[in-house]
Short mmCIF file of C-alpha atoms in Angstrom, two decimals:
data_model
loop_
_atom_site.label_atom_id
_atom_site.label_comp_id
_atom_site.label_asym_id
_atom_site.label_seq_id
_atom_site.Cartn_x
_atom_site.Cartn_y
_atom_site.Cartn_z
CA UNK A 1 48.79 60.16 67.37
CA UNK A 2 51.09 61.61 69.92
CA UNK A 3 54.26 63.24 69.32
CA UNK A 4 56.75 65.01 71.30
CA UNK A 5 60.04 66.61 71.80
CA UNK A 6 62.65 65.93 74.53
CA UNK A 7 65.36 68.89 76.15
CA UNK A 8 67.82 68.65 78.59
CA UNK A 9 66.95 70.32 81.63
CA UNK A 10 68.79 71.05 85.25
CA UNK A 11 66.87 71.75 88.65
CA UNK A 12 67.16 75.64 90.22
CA UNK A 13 68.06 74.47 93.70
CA UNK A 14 68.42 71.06 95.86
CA UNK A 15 65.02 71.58 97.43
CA UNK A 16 63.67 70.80 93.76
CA UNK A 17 65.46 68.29 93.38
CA UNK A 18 64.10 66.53 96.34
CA UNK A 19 61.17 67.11 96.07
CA UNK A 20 61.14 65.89 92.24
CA UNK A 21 62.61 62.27 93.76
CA UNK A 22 59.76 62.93 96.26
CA UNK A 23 56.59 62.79 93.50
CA UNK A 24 58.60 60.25 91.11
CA UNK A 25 58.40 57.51 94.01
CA UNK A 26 55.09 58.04 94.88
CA UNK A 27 54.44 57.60 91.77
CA UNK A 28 56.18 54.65 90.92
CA UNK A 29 55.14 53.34 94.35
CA UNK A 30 52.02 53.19 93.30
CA UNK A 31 52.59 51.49 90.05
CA UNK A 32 54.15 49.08 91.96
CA UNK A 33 51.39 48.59 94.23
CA UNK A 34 49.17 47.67 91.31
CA UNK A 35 51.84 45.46 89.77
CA UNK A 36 51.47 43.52 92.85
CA UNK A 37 47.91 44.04 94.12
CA UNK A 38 47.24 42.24 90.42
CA UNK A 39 49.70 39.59 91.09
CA UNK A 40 48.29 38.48 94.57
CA UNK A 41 44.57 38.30 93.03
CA UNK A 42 45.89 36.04 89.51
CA UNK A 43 47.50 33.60 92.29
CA UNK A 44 44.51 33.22 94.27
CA UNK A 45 42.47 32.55 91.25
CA UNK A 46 44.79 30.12 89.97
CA UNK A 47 45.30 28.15 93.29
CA UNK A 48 41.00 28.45 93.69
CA UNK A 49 40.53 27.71 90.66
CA UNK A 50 36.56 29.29 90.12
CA UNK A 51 34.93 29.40 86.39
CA UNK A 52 34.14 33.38 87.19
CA UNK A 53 36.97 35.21 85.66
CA UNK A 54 38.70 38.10 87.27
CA UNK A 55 37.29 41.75 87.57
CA UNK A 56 38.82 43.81 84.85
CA UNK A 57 41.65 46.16 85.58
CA UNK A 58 41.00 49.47 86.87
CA UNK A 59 42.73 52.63 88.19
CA UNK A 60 41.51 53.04 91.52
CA UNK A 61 44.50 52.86 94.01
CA UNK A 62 43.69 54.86 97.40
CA UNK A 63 43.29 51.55 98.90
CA UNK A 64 46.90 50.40 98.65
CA UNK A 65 48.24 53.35 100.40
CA UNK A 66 48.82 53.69 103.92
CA UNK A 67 49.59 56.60 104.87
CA UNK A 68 50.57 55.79 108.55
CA UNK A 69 53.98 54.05 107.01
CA UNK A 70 54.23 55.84 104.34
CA UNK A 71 53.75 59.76 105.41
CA UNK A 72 55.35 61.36 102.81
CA UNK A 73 52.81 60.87 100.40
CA UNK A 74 50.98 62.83 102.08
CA UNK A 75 52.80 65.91 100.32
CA UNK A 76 52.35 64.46 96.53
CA UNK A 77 48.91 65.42 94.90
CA UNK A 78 46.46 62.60 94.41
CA UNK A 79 46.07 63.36 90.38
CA UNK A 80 50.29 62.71 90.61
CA UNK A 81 49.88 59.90 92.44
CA UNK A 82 47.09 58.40 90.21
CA UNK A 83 48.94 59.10 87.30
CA UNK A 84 50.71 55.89 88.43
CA UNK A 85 48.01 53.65 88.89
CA UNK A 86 47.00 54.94 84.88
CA UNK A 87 50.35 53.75 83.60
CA UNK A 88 49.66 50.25 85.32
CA UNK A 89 46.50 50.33 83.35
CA UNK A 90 48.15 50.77 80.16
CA UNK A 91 51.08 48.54 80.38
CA UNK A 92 48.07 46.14 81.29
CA UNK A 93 45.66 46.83 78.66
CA UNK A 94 49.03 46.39 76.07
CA UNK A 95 49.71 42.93 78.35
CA UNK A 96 45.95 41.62 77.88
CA UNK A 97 45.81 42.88 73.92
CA UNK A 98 49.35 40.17 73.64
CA UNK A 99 51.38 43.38 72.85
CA UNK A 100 53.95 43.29 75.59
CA UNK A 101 55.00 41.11 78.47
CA UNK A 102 52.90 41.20 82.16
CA UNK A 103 53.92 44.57 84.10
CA UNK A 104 56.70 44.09 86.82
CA UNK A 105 57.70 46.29 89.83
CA UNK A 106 59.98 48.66 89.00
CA UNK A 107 62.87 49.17 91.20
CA UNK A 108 62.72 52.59 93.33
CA UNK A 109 65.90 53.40 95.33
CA UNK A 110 69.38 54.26 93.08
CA UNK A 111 67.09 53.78 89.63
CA UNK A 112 66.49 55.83 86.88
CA UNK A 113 63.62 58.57 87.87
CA UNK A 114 60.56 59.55 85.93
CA UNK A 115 57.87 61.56 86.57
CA UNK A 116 54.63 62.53 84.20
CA UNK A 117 52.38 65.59 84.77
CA UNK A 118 49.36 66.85 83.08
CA UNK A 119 48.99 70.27 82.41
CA UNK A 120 47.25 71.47 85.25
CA UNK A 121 50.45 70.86 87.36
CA UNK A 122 52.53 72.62 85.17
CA UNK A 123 53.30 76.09 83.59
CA UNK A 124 56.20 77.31 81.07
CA UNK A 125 57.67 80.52 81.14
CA UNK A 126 60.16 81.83 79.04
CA UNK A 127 63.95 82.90 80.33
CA UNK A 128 66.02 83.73 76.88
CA UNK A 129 66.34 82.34 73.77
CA UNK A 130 67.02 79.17 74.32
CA UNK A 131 65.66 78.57 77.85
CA UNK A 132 62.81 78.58 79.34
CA UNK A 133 61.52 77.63 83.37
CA UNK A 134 59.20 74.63 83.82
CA UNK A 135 56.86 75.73 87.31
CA UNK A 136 55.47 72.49 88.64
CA UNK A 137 52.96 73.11 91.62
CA UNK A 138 49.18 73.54 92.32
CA UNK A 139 47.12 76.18 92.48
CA UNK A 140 46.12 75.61 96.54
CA UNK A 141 49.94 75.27 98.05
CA UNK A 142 51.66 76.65 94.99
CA UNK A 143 55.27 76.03 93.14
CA UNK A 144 56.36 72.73 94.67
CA UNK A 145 59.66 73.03 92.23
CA UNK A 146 61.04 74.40 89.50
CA UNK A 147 63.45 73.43 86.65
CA UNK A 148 64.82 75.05 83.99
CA UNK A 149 64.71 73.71 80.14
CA UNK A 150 67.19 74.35 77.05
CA UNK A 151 64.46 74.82 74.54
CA UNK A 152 66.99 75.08 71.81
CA UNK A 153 64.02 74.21 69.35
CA UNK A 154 60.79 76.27 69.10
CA UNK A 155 57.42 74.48 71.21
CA UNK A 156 53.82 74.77 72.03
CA UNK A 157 52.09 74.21 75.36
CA UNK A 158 52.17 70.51 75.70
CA UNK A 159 49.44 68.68 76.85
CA UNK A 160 51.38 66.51 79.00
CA UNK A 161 55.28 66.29 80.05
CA UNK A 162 57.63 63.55 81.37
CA UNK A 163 60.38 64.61 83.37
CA UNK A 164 63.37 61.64 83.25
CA UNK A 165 66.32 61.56 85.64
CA UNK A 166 69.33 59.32 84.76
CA UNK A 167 72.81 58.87 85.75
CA UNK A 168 73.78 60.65 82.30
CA UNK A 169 71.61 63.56 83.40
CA UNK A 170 67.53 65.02 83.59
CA UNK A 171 65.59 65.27 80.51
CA UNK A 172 62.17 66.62 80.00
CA UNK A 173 60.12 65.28 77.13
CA UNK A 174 56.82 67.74 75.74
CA UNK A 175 54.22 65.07 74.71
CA UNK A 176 50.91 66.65 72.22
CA UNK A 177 48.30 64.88 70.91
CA UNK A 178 47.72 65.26 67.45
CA UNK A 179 44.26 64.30 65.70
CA UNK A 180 44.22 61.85 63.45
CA UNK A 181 44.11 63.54 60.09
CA UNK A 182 45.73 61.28 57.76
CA UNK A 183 43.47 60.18 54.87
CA UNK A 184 43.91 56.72 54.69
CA UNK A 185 44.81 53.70 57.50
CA UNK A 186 47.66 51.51 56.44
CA UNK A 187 44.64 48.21 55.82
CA UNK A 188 43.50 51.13 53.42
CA UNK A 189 46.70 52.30 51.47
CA UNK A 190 47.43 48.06 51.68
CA UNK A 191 43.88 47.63 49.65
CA UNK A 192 44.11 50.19 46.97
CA UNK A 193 47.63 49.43 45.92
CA UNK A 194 46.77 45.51 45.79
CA UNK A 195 45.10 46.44 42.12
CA UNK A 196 48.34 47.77 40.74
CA UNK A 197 50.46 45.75 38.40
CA UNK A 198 53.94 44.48 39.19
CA UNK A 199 55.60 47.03 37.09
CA UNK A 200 53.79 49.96 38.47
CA UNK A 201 54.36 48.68 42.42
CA UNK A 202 58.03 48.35 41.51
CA UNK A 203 58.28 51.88 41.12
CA UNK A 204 56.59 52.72 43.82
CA UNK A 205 58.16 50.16 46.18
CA UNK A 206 61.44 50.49 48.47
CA UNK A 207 63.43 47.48 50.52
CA UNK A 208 66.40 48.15 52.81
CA UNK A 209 68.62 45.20 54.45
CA UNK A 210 70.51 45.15 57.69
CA UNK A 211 74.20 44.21 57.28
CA UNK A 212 77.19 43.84 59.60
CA UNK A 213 79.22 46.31 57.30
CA UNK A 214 76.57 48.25 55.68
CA UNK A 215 74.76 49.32 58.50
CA UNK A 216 71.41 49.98 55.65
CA UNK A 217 71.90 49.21 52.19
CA UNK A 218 68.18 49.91 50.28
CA UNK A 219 67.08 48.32 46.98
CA UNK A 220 68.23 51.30 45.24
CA UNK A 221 71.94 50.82 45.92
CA UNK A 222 72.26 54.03 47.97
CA UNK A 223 73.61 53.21 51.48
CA UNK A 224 73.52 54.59 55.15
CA UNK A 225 76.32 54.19 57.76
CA UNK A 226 77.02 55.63 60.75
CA UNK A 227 79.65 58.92 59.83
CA UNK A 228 83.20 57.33 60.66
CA UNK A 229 84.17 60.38 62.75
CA UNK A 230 81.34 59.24 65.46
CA UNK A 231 82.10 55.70 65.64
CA UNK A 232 86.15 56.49 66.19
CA UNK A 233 84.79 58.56 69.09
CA UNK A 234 82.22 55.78 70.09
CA UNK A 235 85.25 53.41 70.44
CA UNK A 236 87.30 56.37 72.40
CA UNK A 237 84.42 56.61 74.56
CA UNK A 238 84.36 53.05 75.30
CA UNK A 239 88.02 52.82 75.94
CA UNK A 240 87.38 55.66 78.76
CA UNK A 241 84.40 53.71 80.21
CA UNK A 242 86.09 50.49 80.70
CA UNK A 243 88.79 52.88 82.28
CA UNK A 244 86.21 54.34 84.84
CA UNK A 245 84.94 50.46 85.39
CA UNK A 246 88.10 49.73 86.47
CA UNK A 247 87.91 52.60 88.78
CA UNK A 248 84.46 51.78 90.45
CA UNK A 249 85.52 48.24 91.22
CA UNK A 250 87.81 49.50 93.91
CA UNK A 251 85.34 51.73 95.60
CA UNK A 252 82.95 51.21 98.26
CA UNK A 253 79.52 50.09 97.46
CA UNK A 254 76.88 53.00 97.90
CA UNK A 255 79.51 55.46 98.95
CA UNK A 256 79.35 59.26 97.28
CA UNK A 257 82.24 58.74 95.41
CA UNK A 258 80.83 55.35 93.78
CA UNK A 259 77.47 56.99 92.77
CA UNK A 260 80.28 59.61 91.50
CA UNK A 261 81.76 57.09 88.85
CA UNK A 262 79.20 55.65 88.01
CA UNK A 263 77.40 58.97 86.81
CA UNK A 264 80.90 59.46 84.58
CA UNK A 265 80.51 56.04 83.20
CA UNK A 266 76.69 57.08 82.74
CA UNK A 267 77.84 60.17 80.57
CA UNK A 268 80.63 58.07 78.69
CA UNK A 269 78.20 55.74 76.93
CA UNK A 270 74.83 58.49 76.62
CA UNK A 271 77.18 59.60 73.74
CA UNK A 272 77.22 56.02 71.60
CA UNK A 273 73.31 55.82 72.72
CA UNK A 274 72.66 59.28 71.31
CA UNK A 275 74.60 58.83 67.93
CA UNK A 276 72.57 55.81 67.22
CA UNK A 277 69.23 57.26 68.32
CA UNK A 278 69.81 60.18 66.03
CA UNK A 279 71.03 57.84 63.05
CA UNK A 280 67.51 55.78 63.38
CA UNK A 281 65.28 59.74 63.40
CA UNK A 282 67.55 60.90 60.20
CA UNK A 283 67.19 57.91 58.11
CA UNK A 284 63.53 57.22 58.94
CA UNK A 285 62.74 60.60 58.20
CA UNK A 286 64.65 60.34 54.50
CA UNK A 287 63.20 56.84 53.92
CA UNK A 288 59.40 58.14 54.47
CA UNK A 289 59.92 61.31 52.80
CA UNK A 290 61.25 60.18 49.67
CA UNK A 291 59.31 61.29 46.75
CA UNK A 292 57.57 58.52 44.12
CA UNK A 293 57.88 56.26 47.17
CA UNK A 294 54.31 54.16 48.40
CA UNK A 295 55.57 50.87 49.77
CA UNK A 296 58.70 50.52 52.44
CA UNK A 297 59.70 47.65 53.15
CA UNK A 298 62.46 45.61 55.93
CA UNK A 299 63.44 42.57 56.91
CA UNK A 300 61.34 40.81 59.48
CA UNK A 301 64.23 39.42 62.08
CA UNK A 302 64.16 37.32 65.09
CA UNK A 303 66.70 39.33 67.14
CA UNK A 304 65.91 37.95 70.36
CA UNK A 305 66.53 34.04 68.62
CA UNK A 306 69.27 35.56 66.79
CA UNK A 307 71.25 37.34 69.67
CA UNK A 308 70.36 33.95 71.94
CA UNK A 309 73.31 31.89 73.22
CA UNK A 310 74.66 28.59 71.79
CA UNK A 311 74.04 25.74 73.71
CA UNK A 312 77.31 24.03 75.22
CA UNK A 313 78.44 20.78 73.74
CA UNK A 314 80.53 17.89 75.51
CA UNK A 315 82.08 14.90 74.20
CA UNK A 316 81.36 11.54 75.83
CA UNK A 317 83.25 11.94 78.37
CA UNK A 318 81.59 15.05 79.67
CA UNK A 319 84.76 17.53 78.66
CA UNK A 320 83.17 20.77 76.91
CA UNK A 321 83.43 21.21 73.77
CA UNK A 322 84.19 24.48 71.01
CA UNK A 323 80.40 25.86 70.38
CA UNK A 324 81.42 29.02 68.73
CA UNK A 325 79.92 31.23 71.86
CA UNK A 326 83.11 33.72 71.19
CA UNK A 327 83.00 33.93 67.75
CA UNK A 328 79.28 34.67 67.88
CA UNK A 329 79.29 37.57 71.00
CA UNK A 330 81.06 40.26 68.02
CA UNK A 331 77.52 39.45 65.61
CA UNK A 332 75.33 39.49 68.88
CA UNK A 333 76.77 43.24 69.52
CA UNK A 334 76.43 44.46 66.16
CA UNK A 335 72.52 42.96 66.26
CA UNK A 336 71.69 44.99 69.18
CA UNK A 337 73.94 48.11 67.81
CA UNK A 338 71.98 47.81 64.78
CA UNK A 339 69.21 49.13 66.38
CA UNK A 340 66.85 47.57 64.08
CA UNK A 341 63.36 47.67 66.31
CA UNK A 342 64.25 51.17 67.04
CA UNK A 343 64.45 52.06 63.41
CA UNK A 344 61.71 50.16 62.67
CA UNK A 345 59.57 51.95 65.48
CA UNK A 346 60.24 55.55 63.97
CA UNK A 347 59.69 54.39 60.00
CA UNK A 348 56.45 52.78 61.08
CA UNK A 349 54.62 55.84 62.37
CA UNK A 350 56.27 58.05 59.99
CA UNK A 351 54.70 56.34 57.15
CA UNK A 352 51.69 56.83 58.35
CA UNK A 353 52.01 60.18 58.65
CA UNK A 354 53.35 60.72 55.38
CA UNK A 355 50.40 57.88 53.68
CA UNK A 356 53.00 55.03 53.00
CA UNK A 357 52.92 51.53 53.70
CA UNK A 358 55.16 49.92 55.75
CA UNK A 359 55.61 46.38 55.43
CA UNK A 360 57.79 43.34 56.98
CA UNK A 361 58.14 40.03 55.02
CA UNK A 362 59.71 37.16 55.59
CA UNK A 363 63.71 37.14 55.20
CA UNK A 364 64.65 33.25 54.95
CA UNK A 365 67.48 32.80 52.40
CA UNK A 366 67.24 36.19 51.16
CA UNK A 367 70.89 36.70 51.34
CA UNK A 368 71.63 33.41 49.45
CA UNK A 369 68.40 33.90 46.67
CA UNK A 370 69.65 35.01 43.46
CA UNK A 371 66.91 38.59 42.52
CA UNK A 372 67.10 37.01 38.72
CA UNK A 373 66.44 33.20 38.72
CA UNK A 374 65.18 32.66 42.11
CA UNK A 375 67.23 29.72 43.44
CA UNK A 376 68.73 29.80 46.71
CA UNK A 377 71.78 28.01 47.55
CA UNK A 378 74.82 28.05 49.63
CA UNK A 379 77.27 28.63 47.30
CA UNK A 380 75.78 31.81 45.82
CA UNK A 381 77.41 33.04 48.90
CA UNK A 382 81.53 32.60 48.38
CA UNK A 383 82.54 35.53 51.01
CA UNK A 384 80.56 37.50 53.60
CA UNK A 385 80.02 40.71 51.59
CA UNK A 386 80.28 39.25 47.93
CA UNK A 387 77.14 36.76 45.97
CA UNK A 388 77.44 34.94 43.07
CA UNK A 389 74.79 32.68 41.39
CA UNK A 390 75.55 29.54 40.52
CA UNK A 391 73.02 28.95 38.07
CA UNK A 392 74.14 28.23 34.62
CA UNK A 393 70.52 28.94 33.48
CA UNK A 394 70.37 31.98 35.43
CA UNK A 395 71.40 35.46 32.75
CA UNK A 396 73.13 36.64 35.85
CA UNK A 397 75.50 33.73 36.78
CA UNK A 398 79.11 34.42 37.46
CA UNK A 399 78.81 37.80 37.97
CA UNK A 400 79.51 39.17 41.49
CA UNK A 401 77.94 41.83 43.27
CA UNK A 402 77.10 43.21 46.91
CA UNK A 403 75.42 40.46 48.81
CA UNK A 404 73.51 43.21 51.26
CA UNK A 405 71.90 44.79 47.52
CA UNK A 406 71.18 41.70 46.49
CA UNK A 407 69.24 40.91 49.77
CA UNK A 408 67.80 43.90 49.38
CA UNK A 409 66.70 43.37 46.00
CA UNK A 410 65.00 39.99 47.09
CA UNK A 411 63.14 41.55 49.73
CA UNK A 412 61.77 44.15 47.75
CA UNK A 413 60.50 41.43 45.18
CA UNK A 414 58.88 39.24 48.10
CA UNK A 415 56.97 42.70 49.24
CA UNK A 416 55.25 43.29 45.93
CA UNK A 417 54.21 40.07 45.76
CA UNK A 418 52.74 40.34 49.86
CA UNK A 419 50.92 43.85 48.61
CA UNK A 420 49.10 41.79 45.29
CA UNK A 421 48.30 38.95 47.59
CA UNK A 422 47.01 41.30 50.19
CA UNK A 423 48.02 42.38 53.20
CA UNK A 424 45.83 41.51 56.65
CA UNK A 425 45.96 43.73 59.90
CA UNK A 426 48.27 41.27 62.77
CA UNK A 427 46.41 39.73 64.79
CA UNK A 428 47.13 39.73 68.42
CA UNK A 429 48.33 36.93 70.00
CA UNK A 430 45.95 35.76 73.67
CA UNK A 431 48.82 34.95 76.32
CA UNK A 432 46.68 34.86 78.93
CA UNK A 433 46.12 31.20 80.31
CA UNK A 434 45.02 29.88 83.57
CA UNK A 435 46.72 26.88 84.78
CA UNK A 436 45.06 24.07 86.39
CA UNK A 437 45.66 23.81 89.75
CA UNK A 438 48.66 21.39 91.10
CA UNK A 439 47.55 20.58 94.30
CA UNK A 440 43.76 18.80 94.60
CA UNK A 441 43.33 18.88 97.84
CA UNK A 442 43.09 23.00 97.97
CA UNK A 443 39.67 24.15 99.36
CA UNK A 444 37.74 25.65 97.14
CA UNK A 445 36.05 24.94 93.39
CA UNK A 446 38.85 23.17 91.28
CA UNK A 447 36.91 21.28 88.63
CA UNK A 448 34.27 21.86 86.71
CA UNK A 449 32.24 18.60 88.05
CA UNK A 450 32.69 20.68 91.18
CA UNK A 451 31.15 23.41 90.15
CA UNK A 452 28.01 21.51 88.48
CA UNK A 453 27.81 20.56 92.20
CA UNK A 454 27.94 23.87 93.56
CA UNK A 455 26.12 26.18 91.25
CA UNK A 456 26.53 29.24 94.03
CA UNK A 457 29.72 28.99 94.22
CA UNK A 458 32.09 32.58 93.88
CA UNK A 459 35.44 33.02 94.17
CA UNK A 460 35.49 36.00 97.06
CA UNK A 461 36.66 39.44 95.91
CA UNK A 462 39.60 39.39 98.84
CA UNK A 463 39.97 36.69 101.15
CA UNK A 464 39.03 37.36 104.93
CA UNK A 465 40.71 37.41 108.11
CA UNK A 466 42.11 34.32 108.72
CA UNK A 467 42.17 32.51 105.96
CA UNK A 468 44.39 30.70 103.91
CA UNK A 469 46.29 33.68 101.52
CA UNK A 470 48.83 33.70 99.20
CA UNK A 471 50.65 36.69 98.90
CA UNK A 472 51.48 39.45 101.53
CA UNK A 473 49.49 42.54 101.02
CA UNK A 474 49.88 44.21 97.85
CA UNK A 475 51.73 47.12 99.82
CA UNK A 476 54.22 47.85 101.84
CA UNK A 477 57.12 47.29 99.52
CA UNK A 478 57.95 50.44 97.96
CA UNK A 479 60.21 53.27 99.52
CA UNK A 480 61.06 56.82 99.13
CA UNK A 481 64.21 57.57 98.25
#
């Protein structure tokens, strides 16, 4: 497992600085280069269409650079620069396995900055206390720059650092890798609680719900909400970036006092973006550390369905219609405020270092299912924050109580009964397809009669001179700046 700590960090002198933006775009250059190297070959297969599939992805990139347009790579070690070409690799391994979306370019000039070094390329001195002096060079030309860190907590030598430059500021993030010493996998913790009874599991067993005034509200009717104190300044803050907005619509495009504002604008929201990164690491950490606890469980949402646009309406005669677009942009905020895959990211590996489960199940009608009788209905549902069943049969009709700890209640009931049925690893999903080709009268093998016709035929590793392509060269694109 890897782990890591991030400080905030300041360069010693100009000359680092450039030459930090120097080694971050050659290395996002070449990242790019693969992005698009990859891109040119899938179009060529898919307009040829050939029954060979494509070479696997690798890391070698020395081929995309050219060093007679580019000179200024010349100054950036080739380890940097590959480091580049292994983050393509990654993002495309996680692509292939269905885990995230195809890689994409990654915009250079006036971005956001980041640089990763192993630790040959690094060293760490320390200044006081609470600083310390991050020496980033080879051994054959020596300290290319230097940077200084506010170590305010203690570290060890990391195996590998990532240095991030924003509009808000530079950060420097000290990555380890840990072994894997936990005892048991989360398919194993799954299988040996599956032979416990209902009665034991609900002891063991916690459920938390998202709500829009509780911002987490667990099966054991303790809450957690942002303190009020932050969000009063998270709305001050707001109030002073929509101020500077104002400001940077009357200035010139690209001019020093634009990139100016927009660095204050930068800083006025970092404060909202730290309050609710903090709020996900300090309730993760309490939820997997509580004591008597085996089995956590959440809500599985569809945020990006649920934060999705209504569709317009019109009458007949083509005049639009009220959707409820306006009404619905305050929930959409709150969704993505909620932070809810964030939270979800740190409680997952956190349980497994502390040997929990962590579960999702399914969360249809669990705000309108009544914990004692079961039934689900509209009506159990008078007011946002209030339930009520409307059961006669049901022992708990009438009464009223929180409809967030009654979701939660429901949730934790549907997760003991996913533990006894047995929980299965997710699979992952196979986006890869290949298209048929459009256009039949393309030269080349496009069907597989064709190929039964031409047994030798191979789709060529790069197309020659003069011949039909598809792309431009996967190069040439990037720039230093």
């Amino acid at each position: 497992m890897q782990t890591g700590r991030s400080y905030t960090a300041h360069f010693d002198d100009d000359k680092s600085r450039e030459t930090y933006l120097t080694w971050s775009a050659a290395q996002m250059y070449v990242y790019n280069a693969k992005v698009q190297e990859n891109n040119y070959f899938w179009r060529f297969h898919c307009k040829f269409w050939t029954p060979e599939p494509m070479a696997a992805p690798d890391q070698k990139y020395a081929h995309l650079i050219d060093f007679t347009e580019t000179p200024w790579m010349k100054s950036v070690p080739s380890a940097v620069r590959g480091i580049g070409a292994y983050h393509w690799y990654q993002a495309q391994q996680r692509f292939m396995r269905g885990l995230a979306r195809c890689p994409r370019t990654k915009r250079i000039k006036d971005a956001d900055r980041q640089l990763s070094l192993t630790r040959p390329y690094f060293s760490i001195e320390k200044i006081s206390r609470k600083w310390s002096r991050v020496v980033v060079g080879t051994k054959s030309k020596g300290a290319a720059f230097t940077l200084r860190v506010r170590t305010h907590r203690p570290h060890e030598m990391p195996a590998m650092i990532a240095i991030t430059m924003t509009r808000a500021g530079l950060r420097v993030a000290f990555s380890y890798e840990e072994e894997n010493v936990f005892p048991e996998t989360q398919e194993e913790i799954a299988a040996r609680l599956q032979g416990l009874s209902v009665e034991e599991l609900e002891k063991k067993t916690l459920a938390w719900d998202w709500g829009a005034k509780r911002n987490l509200q667990l099966s054991d009717r303790t809450a957690y909400n942002i303190p009020a104190v932050q969000m009063e300044r998270i709305r001050y803050k707001e109030v002073g970036a929509k101020r500077q907005q104002r400001r940077l619509a009357g200035m010139q495009e690209g001019s020093k006092n634009s990139k100016k504002q927009k660095s204050r604008i930068a800083k006025k929201r970092e404060y909202e973006r730290n309050v609710r990164k903090d709020f996900a690491h300090q309730v993760s950490h309490d939820l997997a550390t509580k004591e008597g606890i085996e089995v956590i469980a959440c809500e599985k949402l569809n945020i990006k369905g649920m934060v999705k646009r209504p569709k317009p309406k019109y009458d007949e005669n083509g005049k639009p219609l009220h959707n409820g677009a306006s009404a619905k942009a305050g929930l959409s905020k709150a969704l993505h405020n909620a932070q809810n895959g964030r939270l979800k990211e740190y409680l997952r590996y956190k349980c497994v270092r502390e040997g929990k489960l962590f579960v999702e199940v399914d969360p249809k009608n669990s705000s309108r299912e009544c914990h004692v009788c079961h039934k689900a209905a509209r009506e159990n549902r008078p007011e946002q924050a209030v339930f009520r069943c409307t059961n006669p049969e049901c022992p708990n009709y009438g009464k009223e109580m929180n409809a967030d700890l009654q979701a939660s209640l429901v949730l934790k009931q549907r997760a003991i009964r996913d533990v006894r049925k047995g929980i299965k690893p997710k699979e992952s999903k196979k986006l890869l397809r290949v298209p048929r080709a459009k256009n039949r009268t393309n030269v080349g093998v496009d069907r597989p009669e064709d190929v039964a016709a031409c047994p030798n035929a191979r789709m060529p590793v790069e197309p020659s001179e003069g011949k039909l392509r598809t792309a431009e060269p996967p190069h040439k694109t990037a720039i230093a700046s």
